[in-house]
Amino acid sequence: MIWVDDRSVYHQTLPDAPKKKLGIFGGGKPVLEKVQITSGQHQLRVRVQARNPFYDQSHALAGDFPVGTERILRVSFDKHHEMHASLK
């Protein structure tokens, strides 16, 4: 799930079984989804929650979205299943 300024903008159910090589929400291949965000400074929050009650992680970040530009939100997981999110 992704929120922009506390407004839900994206919700996707992922496969239950982890893949050997995990891409961005796609079991090896990146998933590219476009979400329209108004220009200006915004707060983003990403949350990944599993059916298993022991996995629920969130990451918050701020970003500037200038008029006429495109930003990429990258979400990844390390070998310890810790979530990392960044804006490019």
PDB file of N, CA and C in Angstrom:
ATOM      1  N   MET A   1       0.845  -1.174   0.000  1.00  0.00           N
ATOM      2  CA  MET A   1       0.000   0.000   0.000  1.00  0.00           C
ATOM      3  C   MET A   1       0.893   1.240   0.000  1.00  0.00           C
ATOM      4  N   ILE A   2       0.417   2.276  -0.675  1.00  0.00           N
ATOM      5  CA  ILE A   2       1.152   3.540  -0.702  1.00  0.00           C
ATOM      6  C   ILE A   2       0.164   4.669  -0.424  1.00  0.00           C
ATOM      7  N   TRP A   3       0.594   5.595   0.441  1.00  0.00           N
ATOM      8  CA  TRP A   3      -0.187   6.785   0.752  1.00  0.00           C
ATOM      9  C   TRP A   3       0.630   8.013   0.381  1.00  0.00           C
ATOM     10  N   VAL A   4      -0.039   9.027  -0.105  1.00  0.00           N
ATOM     11  CA  VAL A   4       0.563  10.335  -0.345  1.00  0.00           C
ATOM     12  C   VAL A   4      -0.224  11.323   0.504  1.00  0.00           C
ATOM     13  N   ASP A   5       0.468  11.957   1.436  1.00  0.00           N
ATOM     14  CA  ASP A   5      -0.170  12.907   2.354  1.00  0.00           C
ATOM     15  C   ASP A   5      -1.405  12.280   3.019  1.00  0.00           C
ATOM     16  N   ASP A   6      -1.251  11.051   3.512  1.00  0.00           N
ATOM     17  CA  ASP A   6      -2.304  10.301   4.212  1.00  0.00           C
ATOM     18  C   ASP A   6      -3.502   9.945   3.336  1.00  0.00           C
ATOM     19  N   ARG A   7      -3.337   9.983   2.022  1.00  0.00           N
ATOM     20  CA  ARG A   7      -4.394   9.575   1.094  1.00  0.00           C
ATOM     21  C   ARG A   7      -3.905   8.337   0.345  1.00  0.00           C
ATOM     22  N   SER A   8      -4.681   7.254   0.437  1.00  0.00           N
ATOM     23  CA  SER A   8      -4.299   6.010  -0.228  1.00  0.00           C
ATOM     24  C   SER A   8      -4.308   6.205  -1.744  1.00  0.00           C
ATOM     25  N   VAL A   9      -3.167   5.848  -2.399  1.00  0.00           N
ATOM     26  CA  VAL A   9      -3.065   6.007  -3.849  1.00  0.00           C
ATOM     27  C   VAL A   9      -2.746   4.702  -4.566  1.00  0.00           C
ATOM     28  N   TYR A  10      -2.372   3.666  -3.804  1.00  0.00           N
ATOM     29  CA  TYR A  10      -2.005   2.395  -4.443  1.00  0.00           C
ATOM     30  C   TYR A  10      -2.184   1.258  -3.455  1.00  0.00           C
ATOM     31  N   HIS A  11      -2.808   0.182  -3.926  1.00  0.00           N
ATOM     32  CA  HIS A  11      -2.977  -1.017  -3.106  1.00  0.00           C
ATOM     33  C   HIS A  11      -2.874  -2.216  -4.029  1.00  0.00           C
ATOM     34  N   GLN A  12      -1.972  -3.125  -3.738  1.00  0.00           N
ATOM     35  CA  GLN A  12      -1.748  -4.291  -4.587  1.00  0.00           C
ATOM     36  C   GLN A  12      -1.519  -5.511  -3.715  1.00  0.00           C
ATOM     37  N   THR A  13      -2.178  -6.609  -4.030  1.00  0.00           N
ATOM     38  CA  THR A  13      -1.950  -7.872  -3.340  1.00  0.00           C
ATOM     39  C   THR A  13      -0.822  -8.606  -4.061  1.00  0.00           C
ATOM     40  N   LEU A  14       0.146  -9.089  -3.285  1.00  0.00           N
ATOM     41  CA  LEU A  14       1.305  -9.776  -3.844  1.00  0.00           C
ATOM     42  C   LEU A  14       1.200 -11.270  -3.610  1.00  0.00           C
ATOM     43  N   PRO A  15       1.950 -12.078  -4.366  1.00  0.00           N
ATOM     44  CA  PRO A  15       1.943 -13.526  -4.133  1.00  0.00           C
ATOM     45  C   PRO A  15       2.435 -13.855  -2.724  1.00  0.00           C
ATOM     46  N   ASP A  16       1.911 -14.945  -2.155  1.00  0.00           N
ATOM     47  CA  ASP A  16       2.300 -15.354  -0.802  1.00  0.00           C
ATOM     48  C   ASP A  16       3.711 -15.907  -0.736  1.00  0.00           C
ATOM     49  N   ALA A  17       4.117 -16.668  -1.724  1.00  0.00           N
ATOM     50  CA  ALA A  17       5.408 -17.351  -1.674  1.00  0.00           C
ATOM     51  C   ALA A  17       6.528 -16.432  -2.143  1.00  0.00           C
ATOM     52  N   PRO A  18       7.597 -16.280  -1.351  1.00  0.00           N
ATOM     53  CA  PRO A  18       8.722 -15.451  -1.796  1.00  0.00           C
ATOM     54  C   PRO A  18       9.470 -16.131  -2.939  1.00  0.00           C
ATOM     55  N   LYS A  19      10.042 -15.336  -3.789  1.00  0.00           N
ATOM     56  CA  LYS A  19      10.838 -15.840  -4.910  1.00  0.00           C
ATOM     57  C   LYS A  19      12.306 -15.782  -4.523  1.00  0.00           C
ATOM     58  N   LYS A  20      13.114 -16.601  -5.200  1.00  0.00           N
ATOM     59  CA  LYS A  20      14.537 -16.604  -4.906  1.00  0.00           C
ATOM     60  C   LYS A  20      15.150 -15.234  -5.187  1.00  0.00           C
ATOM     61  N   LYS A  21      14.758 -14.615  -6.297  1.00  0.00           N
ATOM     62  CA  LYS A  21      15.213 -13.262  -6.621  1.00  0.00           C
ATOM     63  C   LYS A  21      13.985 -12.385  -6.631  1.00  0.00           C
ATOM     64  N   LEU A  22      13.897 -11.509  -5.669  1.00  0.00           N
ATOM     65  CA  LEU A  22      12.715 -10.668  -5.544  1.00  0.00           C
ATOM     66  C   LEU A  22      12.973  -9.297  -6.122  1.00  0.00           C
ATOM     67  N   GLY A  23      12.174  -8.902  -7.082  1.00  0.00           N
ATOM     68  CA  GLY A  23      12.263  -7.564  -7.652  1.00  0.00           C
ATOM     69  C   GLY A  23      11.308  -6.653  -6.899  1.00  0.00           C
ATOM     70  N   ILE A  24      10.999  -5.546  -7.472  1.00  0.00           N
ATOM     71  CA  ILE A  24      10.084  -4.609  -6.836  1.00  0.00           C
ATOM     72  C   ILE A  24       8.675  -5.118  -7.075  1.00  0.00           C
ATOM     73  N   PHE A  25       8.064  -5.675  -6.055  1.00  0.00           N
ATOM     74  CA  PHE A  25       6.692  -6.160  -6.127  1.00  0.00           C
ATOM     75  C   PHE A  25       6.445  -7.035  -7.339  1.00  0.00           C
ATOM     76  N   GLY A  26       7.358  -7.947  -7.667  1.00  0.00           N
ATOM     77  CA  GLY A  26       7.072  -8.697  -8.872  1.00  0.00           C
ATOM     78  C   GLY A  26       7.734 -10.044  -9.020  1.00  0.00           C
ATOM     79  N   GLY A  27       8.333 -10.603  -7.986  1.00  0.00           N
ATOM     80  CA  GLY A  27       8.931 -11.918  -8.123  1.00  0.00           C
ATOM     81  C   GLY A  27      10.002 -11.968  -9.189  1.00  0.00           C
ATOM     82  N   GLY A  28      10.915 -11.014  -9.210  1.00  0.00           N
ATOM     83  CA  GLY A  28      12.018 -11.044 -10.154  1.00  0.00           C
ATOM     84  C   GLY A  28      11.972  -9.937 -11.190  1.00  0.00           C
ATOM     85  N   LYS A  29      10.778  -9.433 -11.488  1.00  0.00           N
ATOM     86  CA  LYS A  29      10.665  -8.365 -12.475  1.00  0.00           C
ATOM     87  C   LYS A  29      10.016  -7.151 -11.815  1.00  0.00           C
ATOM     88  N   PRO A  30      10.526  -5.962 -12.104  1.00  0.00           N
ATOM     89  CA  PRO A  30       9.907  -4.756 -11.532  1.00  0.00           C
ATOM     90  C   PRO A  30       8.480  -4.576 -12.038  1.00  0.00           C
ATOM     91  N   VAL A  31       7.663  -4.023 -11.203  1.00  0.00           N
ATOM     92  CA  VAL A  31       6.303  -3.671 -11.591  1.00  0.00           C
ATOM     93  C   VAL A  31       6.263  -2.155 -11.713  1.00  0.00           C
ATOM     94  N   LEU A  32       5.859  -1.696 -12.856  1.00  0.00           N
ATOM     95  CA  LEU A  32       5.811  -0.254 -13.092  1.00  0.00           C
ATOM     96  C   LEU A  32       4.361   0.190 -13.079  1.00  0.00           C
ATOM     97  N   GLU A  33       4.017   0.950 -12.095  1.00  0.00           N
ATOM     98  CA  GLU A  33       2.676   1.513 -11.969  1.00  0.00           C
ATOM     99  C   GLU A  33       2.828   3.024 -11.897  1.00  0.00           C
ATOM    100  N   LYS A  34       1.991   3.748 -12.594  1.00  0.00           N
ATOM    101  CA  LYS A  34       2.042   5.204 -12.534  1.00  0.00           C
ATOM    102  C   LYS A  34       0.918   5.709 -11.656  1.00  0.00           C
ATOM    103  N   VAL A  35       1.271   6.646 -10.787  1.00  0.00           N
ATOM    104  CA  VAL A  35       0.312   7.296  -9.911  1.00  0.00           C
ATOM    105  C   VAL A  35       0.487   8.801 -10.104  1.00  0.00           C
ATOM    106  N   GLN A  36      -0.587   9.481 -10.390  1.00  0.00           N
ATOM    107  CA  GLN A  36      -0.534  10.933 -10.573  1.00  0.00           C
ATOM    108  C   GLN A  36      -0.467  11.619  -9.211  1.00  0.00           C
ATOM    109  N   ILE A  37       0.508  12.501  -9.028  1.00  0.00           N
ATOM    110  CA  ILE A  37       0.678  13.267  -7.798  1.00  0.00           C
ATOM    111  C   ILE A  37       0.812  14.731  -8.193  1.00  0.00           C
ATOM    112  N   THR A  38       0.105  15.597  -7.515  1.00  0.00           N
ATOM    113  CA  THR A  38       0.199  17.020  -7.821  1.00  0.00           C
ATOM    114  C   THR A  38       1.611  17.524  -7.510  1.00  0.00           C
ATOM    115  N   SER A  39       2.009  18.584  -8.173  1.00  0.00           N
ATOM    116  CA  SER A  39       3.345  19.128  -7.940  1.00  0.00           C
ATOM    117  C   SER A  39       3.440  19.695  -6.528  1.00  0.00           C
ATOM    118  N   GLY A  40       4.664  19.742  -6.026  1.00  0.00           N
ATOM    119  CA  GLY A  40       4.909  20.281  -4.693  1.00  0.00           C
ATOM    120  C   GLY A  40       5.549  19.270  -3.768  1.00  0.00           C
ATOM    121  N   GLN A  41       5.650  19.614  -2.506  1.00  0.00           N
ATOM    122  CA  GLN A  41       6.262  18.771  -1.480  1.00  0.00           C
ATOM    123  C   GLN A  41       5.192  17.824  -0.923  1.00  0.00           C
ATOM    124  N   HIS A  42       5.520  16.525  -0.825  1.00  0.00           N
ATOM    125  CA  HIS A  42       4.560  15.535  -0.343  1.00  0.00           C
ATOM    126  C   HIS A  42       5.229  14.537   0.598  1.00  0.00           C
ATOM    127  N   GLN A  43       4.433  13.983   1.494  1.00  0.00           N
ATOM    128  CA  GLN A  43       4.860  12.910   2.391  1.00  0.00           C
ATOM    129  C   GLN A  43       4.325  11.597   1.828  1.00  0.00           C
ATOM    130  N   LEU A  44       5.206  10.613   1.663  1.00  0.00           N
ATOM    131  CA  LEU A  44       4.805   9.300   1.175  1.00  0.00           C
ATOM    132  C   LEU A  44       4.999   8.269   2.276  1.00  0.00           C
ATOM    133  N   ARG A  45       4.133   7.273   2.302  1.00  0.00           N
ATOM    134  CA  ARG A  45       4.288   6.152   3.230  1.00  0.00           C
ATOM    135  C   ARG A  45       3.994   4.875   2.462  1.00  0.00           C
ATOM    136  N   VAL A  46       4.903   3.909   2.592  1.00  0.00           N
ATOM    137  CA  VAL A  46       4.774   2.610   1.951  1.00  0.00           C
ATOM    138  C   VAL A  46       4.608   1.572   3.061  1.00  0.00           C
ATOM    139  N   ARG A  47       3.658   0.664   2.899  1.00  0.00           N
ATOM    140  CA  ARG A  47       3.449  -0.388   3.897  1.00  0.00           C
ATOM    141  C   ARG A  47       3.328  -1.725   3.188  1.00  0.00           C
ATOM    142  N   VAL A  48       4.068  -2.707   3.695  1.00  0.00           N
ATOM    143  CA  VAL A  48       3.983  -4.079   3.211  1.00  0.00           C
ATOM    144  C   VAL A  48       3.578  -4.930   4.401  1.00  0.00           C
ATOM    145  N   GLN A  49       2.478  -5.640   4.233  1.00  0.00           N
ATOM    146  CA  GLN A  49       1.923  -6.450   5.319  1.00  0.00           C
ATOM    147  C   GLN A  49       1.625  -7.840   4.767  1.00  0.00           C
ATOM    148  N   ALA A  50       2.065  -8.856   5.501  1.00  0.00           N
ATOM    149  CA  ALA A  50       1.815 -10.236   5.095  1.00  0.00           C
ATOM    150  C   ALA A  50       0.649 -10.808   5.887  1.00  0.00           C
ATOM    151  N   ARG A  51       0.100 -11.889   5.371  1.00  0.00           N
ATOM    152  CA  ARG A  51      -0.947 -12.586   6.120  1.00  0.00           C
ATOM    153  C   ARG A  51      -0.396 -13.088   7.443  1.00  0.00           C
ATOM    154  N   ASN A  52       0.886 -13.390   7.439  1.00  0.00           N
ATOM    155  CA  ASN A  52       1.572 -13.769   8.661  1.00  0.00           C
ATOM    156  C   ASN A  52       1.585 -12.538   9.561  1.00  0.00           C
ATOM    157  N   PRO A  53       1.031 -12.627  10.771  1.00  0.00           N
ATOM    158  CA  PRO A  53       0.928 -11.427  11.613  1.00  0.00           C
ATOM    159  C   PRO A  53       2.265 -10.857  12.091  1.00  0.00           C
ATOM    160  N   PHE A  54       3.356 -11.542  11.823  1.00  0.00           N
ATOM    161  CA  PHE A  54       4.660 -11.084  12.286  1.00  0.00           C
ATOM    162  C   PHE A  54       5.391 -10.223  11.267  1.00  0.00           C
ATOM    163  N   TYR A  55       4.795 -10.001  10.083  1.00  0.00           N
ATOM    164  CA  TYR A  55       5.463  -9.170   9.085  1.00  0.00           C
ATOM    165  C   TYR A  55       4.557  -8.010   8.704  1.00  0.00           C
ATOM    166  N   ASP A  56       4.936  -6.841   9.128  1.00  0.00           N
ATOM    167  CA  ASP A  56       4.193  -5.616   8.822  1.00  0.00           C
ATOM    168  C   ASP A  56       5.195  -4.475   8.919  1.00  0.00           C
ATOM    169  N   GLN A  57       5.629  -3.960   7.767  1.00  0.00           N
ATOM    170  CA  GLN A  57       6.639  -2.909   7.764  1.00  0.00           C
ATOM    171  C   GLN A  57       6.143  -1.683   7.010  1.00  0.00           C
ATOM    172  N   SER A  58       6.534  -0.526   7.511  1.00  0.00           N
ATOM    173  CA  SER A  58       6.218   0.741   6.864  1.00  0.00           C
ATOM    174  C   SER A  58       7.483   1.570   6.727  1.00  0.00           C
ATOM    175  N   HIS A  59       7.480   2.419   5.729  1.00  0.00           N
ATOM    176  CA  HIS A  59       8.599   3.334   5.519  1.00  0.00           C
ATOM    177  C   HIS A  59       8.012   4.663   5.060  1.00  0.00           C
ATOM    178  N   ALA A  60       8.409   5.737   5.696  1.00  0.00           N
ATOM    179  CA  ALA A  60       7.930   7.071   5.330  1.00  0.00           C
ATOM    180  C   ALA A  60       9.075   7.876   4.736  1.00  0.00           C
ATOM    181  N   LEU A  61       8.749   8.707   3.753  1.00  0.00           N
ATOM    182  CA  LEU A  61       9.745   9.582   3.160  1.00  0.00           C
ATOM    183  C   LEU A  61       9.049  10.803   2.579  1.00  0.00           C
ATOM    184  N   ALA A  62       9.802  11.856   2.424  1.00  0.00           N
ATOM    185  CA  ALA A  62       9.284  13.103   1.857  1.00  0.00           C
ATOM    186  C   ALA A  62       9.941  13.333   0.507  1.00  0.00           C
ATOM    187  N   GLY A  63       9.228  14.002  -0.369  1.00  0.00           N
ATOM    188  CA  GLY A  63       9.799  14.288  -1.668  1.00  0.00           C
ATOM    189  C   GLY A  63       9.175  15.500  -2.311  1.00  0.00           C
ATOM    190  N   ASP A  64       9.950  16.146  -3.165  1.00  0.00           N
ATOM    191  CA  ASP A  64       9.476  17.281  -3.934  1.00  0.00           C
ATOM    192  C   ASP A  64       9.142  16.764  -5.329  1.00  0.00           C
ATOM    193  N   PHE A  65       7.993  17.167  -5.837  1.00  0.00           N
ATOM    194  CA  PHE A  65       7.538  16.731  -7.148  1.00  0.00           C
ATOM    195  C   PHE A  65       7.335  17.962  -8.026  1.00  0.00           C
ATOM    196  N   PRO A  66       8.395  18.401  -8.726  1.00  0.00           N
ATOM    197  CA  PRO A  66       8.290  19.588  -9.568  1.00  0.00           C
ATOM    198  C   PRO A  66       7.339  19.368 -10.750  1.00  0.00           C
ATOM    199  N   VAL A  67       6.774  20.451 -11.244  1.00  0.00           N
ATOM    200  CA  VAL A  67       5.879  20.407 -12.400  1.00  0.00           C
ATOM    201  C   VAL A  67       6.601  19.796 -13.594  1.00  0.00           C
ATOM    202  N   GLY A  68       5.939  18.886 -14.298  1.00  0.00           N
ATOM    203  CA  GLY A  68       6.482  18.328 -15.533  1.00  0.00           C
ATOM    204  C   GLY A  68       7.575  17.293 -15.360  1.00  0.00           C
ATOM    205  N   THR A  69       7.782  16.780 -14.151  1.00  0.00           N
ATOM    206  CA  THR A  69       8.809  15.762 -13.945  1.00  0.00           C
ATOM    207  C   THR A  69       8.171  14.458 -13.478  1.00  0.00           C
ATOM    208  N   GLU A  70       8.962  13.414 -13.533  1.00  0.00           N
ATOM    209  CA  GLU A  70       8.520  12.097 -13.097  1.00  0.00           C
ATOM    210  C   GLU A  70       9.503  11.578 -12.061  1.00  0.00           C
ATOM    211  N   ARG A  71       9.004  11.088 -10.945  1.00  0.00           N
ATOM    212  CA  ARG A  71       9.846  10.519  -9.888  1.00  0.00           C
ATOM    213  C   ARG A  71       9.560   9.022  -9.811  1.00  0.00           C
ATOM    214  N   ILE A  72      10.527   8.259  -9.352  1.00  0.00           N
ATOM    215  CA  ILE A  72      10.379   6.811  -9.217  1.00  0.00           C
ATOM    216  C   ILE A  72      10.528   6.442  -7.754  1.00  0.00           C
ATOM    217  N   LEU A  73       9.546   5.729  -7.239  1.00  0.00           N
ATOM    218  CA  LEU A  73       9.599   5.184  -5.886  1.00  0.00           C
ATOM    219  C   LEU A  73      10.123   3.764  -5.999  1.00  0.00           C
ATOM    220  N   ARG A  74      11.253   3.510  -5.361  1.00  0.00           N
ATOM    221  CA  ARG A  74      11.860   2.175  -5.403  1.00  0.00           C
ATOM    222  C   ARG A  74      11.704   1.545  -4.021  1.00  0.00           C
ATOM    223  N   VAL A  75      11.130   0.350  -4.001  1.00  0.00           N
ATOM    224  CA  VAL A  75      10.948  -0.397  -2.763  1.00  0.00           C
ATOM    225  C   VAL A  75      11.679  -1.715  -2.924  1.00  0.00           C
ATOM    226  N   SER A  76      12.551  -2.024  -1.965  1.00  0.00           N
ATOM    227  CA  SER A  76      13.316  -3.271  -2.032  1.00  0.00           C
ATOM    228  C   SER A  76      13.402  -3.891  -0.640  1.00  0.00           C
ATOM    229  N   PHE A  77      13.854  -5.127  -0.601  1.00  0.00           N
ATOM    230  CA  PHE A  77      13.984  -5.867   0.649  1.00  0.00           C
ATOM    231  C   PHE A  77      15.357  -6.514   0.692  1.00  0.00           C
ATOM    232  N   ASP A  78      16.020  -6.430   1.844  1.00  0.00           N
ATOM    233  CA  ASP A  78      17.329  -7.061   1.970  1.00  0.00           C
ATOM    234  C   ASP A  78      17.165  -8.524   2.374  1.00  0.00           C
ATOM    235  N   LYS A  79      18.287  -9.223   2.563  1.00  0.00           N
ATOM    236  CA  LYS A  79      18.229 -10.657   2.865  1.00  0.00           C
ATOM    237  C   LYS A  79      17.607 -10.954   4.227  1.00  0.00           C
ATOM    238  N   HIS A  80      17.460  -9.934   5.059  1.00  0.00           N
ATOM    239  CA  HIS A  80      16.815 -10.105   6.369  1.00  0.00           C
ATOM    240  C   HIS A  80      15.355  -9.658   6.316  1.00  0.00           C
ATOM    241  N   HIS A  81      14.837  -9.431   5.102  1.00  0.00           N
ATOM    242  CA  HIS A  81      13.451  -9.038   4.848  1.00  0.00           C
ATOM    243  C   HIS A  81      13.119  -7.645   5.360  1.00  0.00           C
ATOM    244  N   GLU A  82      14.138  -6.816   5.553  1.00  0.00           N
ATOM    245  CA  GLU A  82      13.905  -5.430   5.944  1.00  0.00           C
ATOM    246  C   GLU A  82      13.597  -4.614   4.692  1.00  0.00           C
ATOM    247  N   MET A  83      12.562  -3.792   4.765  1.00  0.00           N
ATOM    248  CA  MET A  83      12.130  -2.992   3.640  1.00  0.00           C
ATOM    249  C   MET A  83      12.937  -1.689   3.556  1.00  0.00           C
ATOM    250  N   HIS A  84      13.249  -1.279   2.325  1.00  0.00           N
ATOM    251  CA  HIS A  84      13.933  -0.018   2.053  1.00  0.00           C
ATOM    252  C   HIS A  84      13.170   0.695   0.947  1.00  0.00           C
ATOM    253  N   ALA A  85      12.970   1.987   1.086  1.00  0.00           N
ATOM    254  CA  ALA A  85      12.259   2.765   0.067  1.00  0.00           C
ATOM    255  C   ALA A  85      13.031   4.046  -0.205  1.00  0.00           C
ATOM    256  N   SER A  86      13.054   4.444  -1.490  1.00  0.00           N
ATOM    257  CA  SER A  86      13.737   5.682  -1.868  1.00  0.00           C
ATOM    258  C   SER A  86      13.045   6.280  -3.088  1.00  0.00           C
ATOM    259  N   LEU A  87      13.243   7.579  -3.259  1.00  0.00           N
ATOM    260  CA  LEU A  87      12.730   8.285  -4.431  1.00  0.00           C
ATOM    261  C   LEU A  87      13.897   8.660  -5.326  1.00  0.00           C
ATOM    262  N   LYS A  88      13.760   8.424  -6.611  1.00  0.00           N
ATOM    263  CA  LYS A  88      14.789   8.769  -7.594  1.00  0.00           C
ATOM    264  C   LYS A  88      14.223   9.792  -8.536  1.00  0.00           C
TER     265      LYS A  88
END
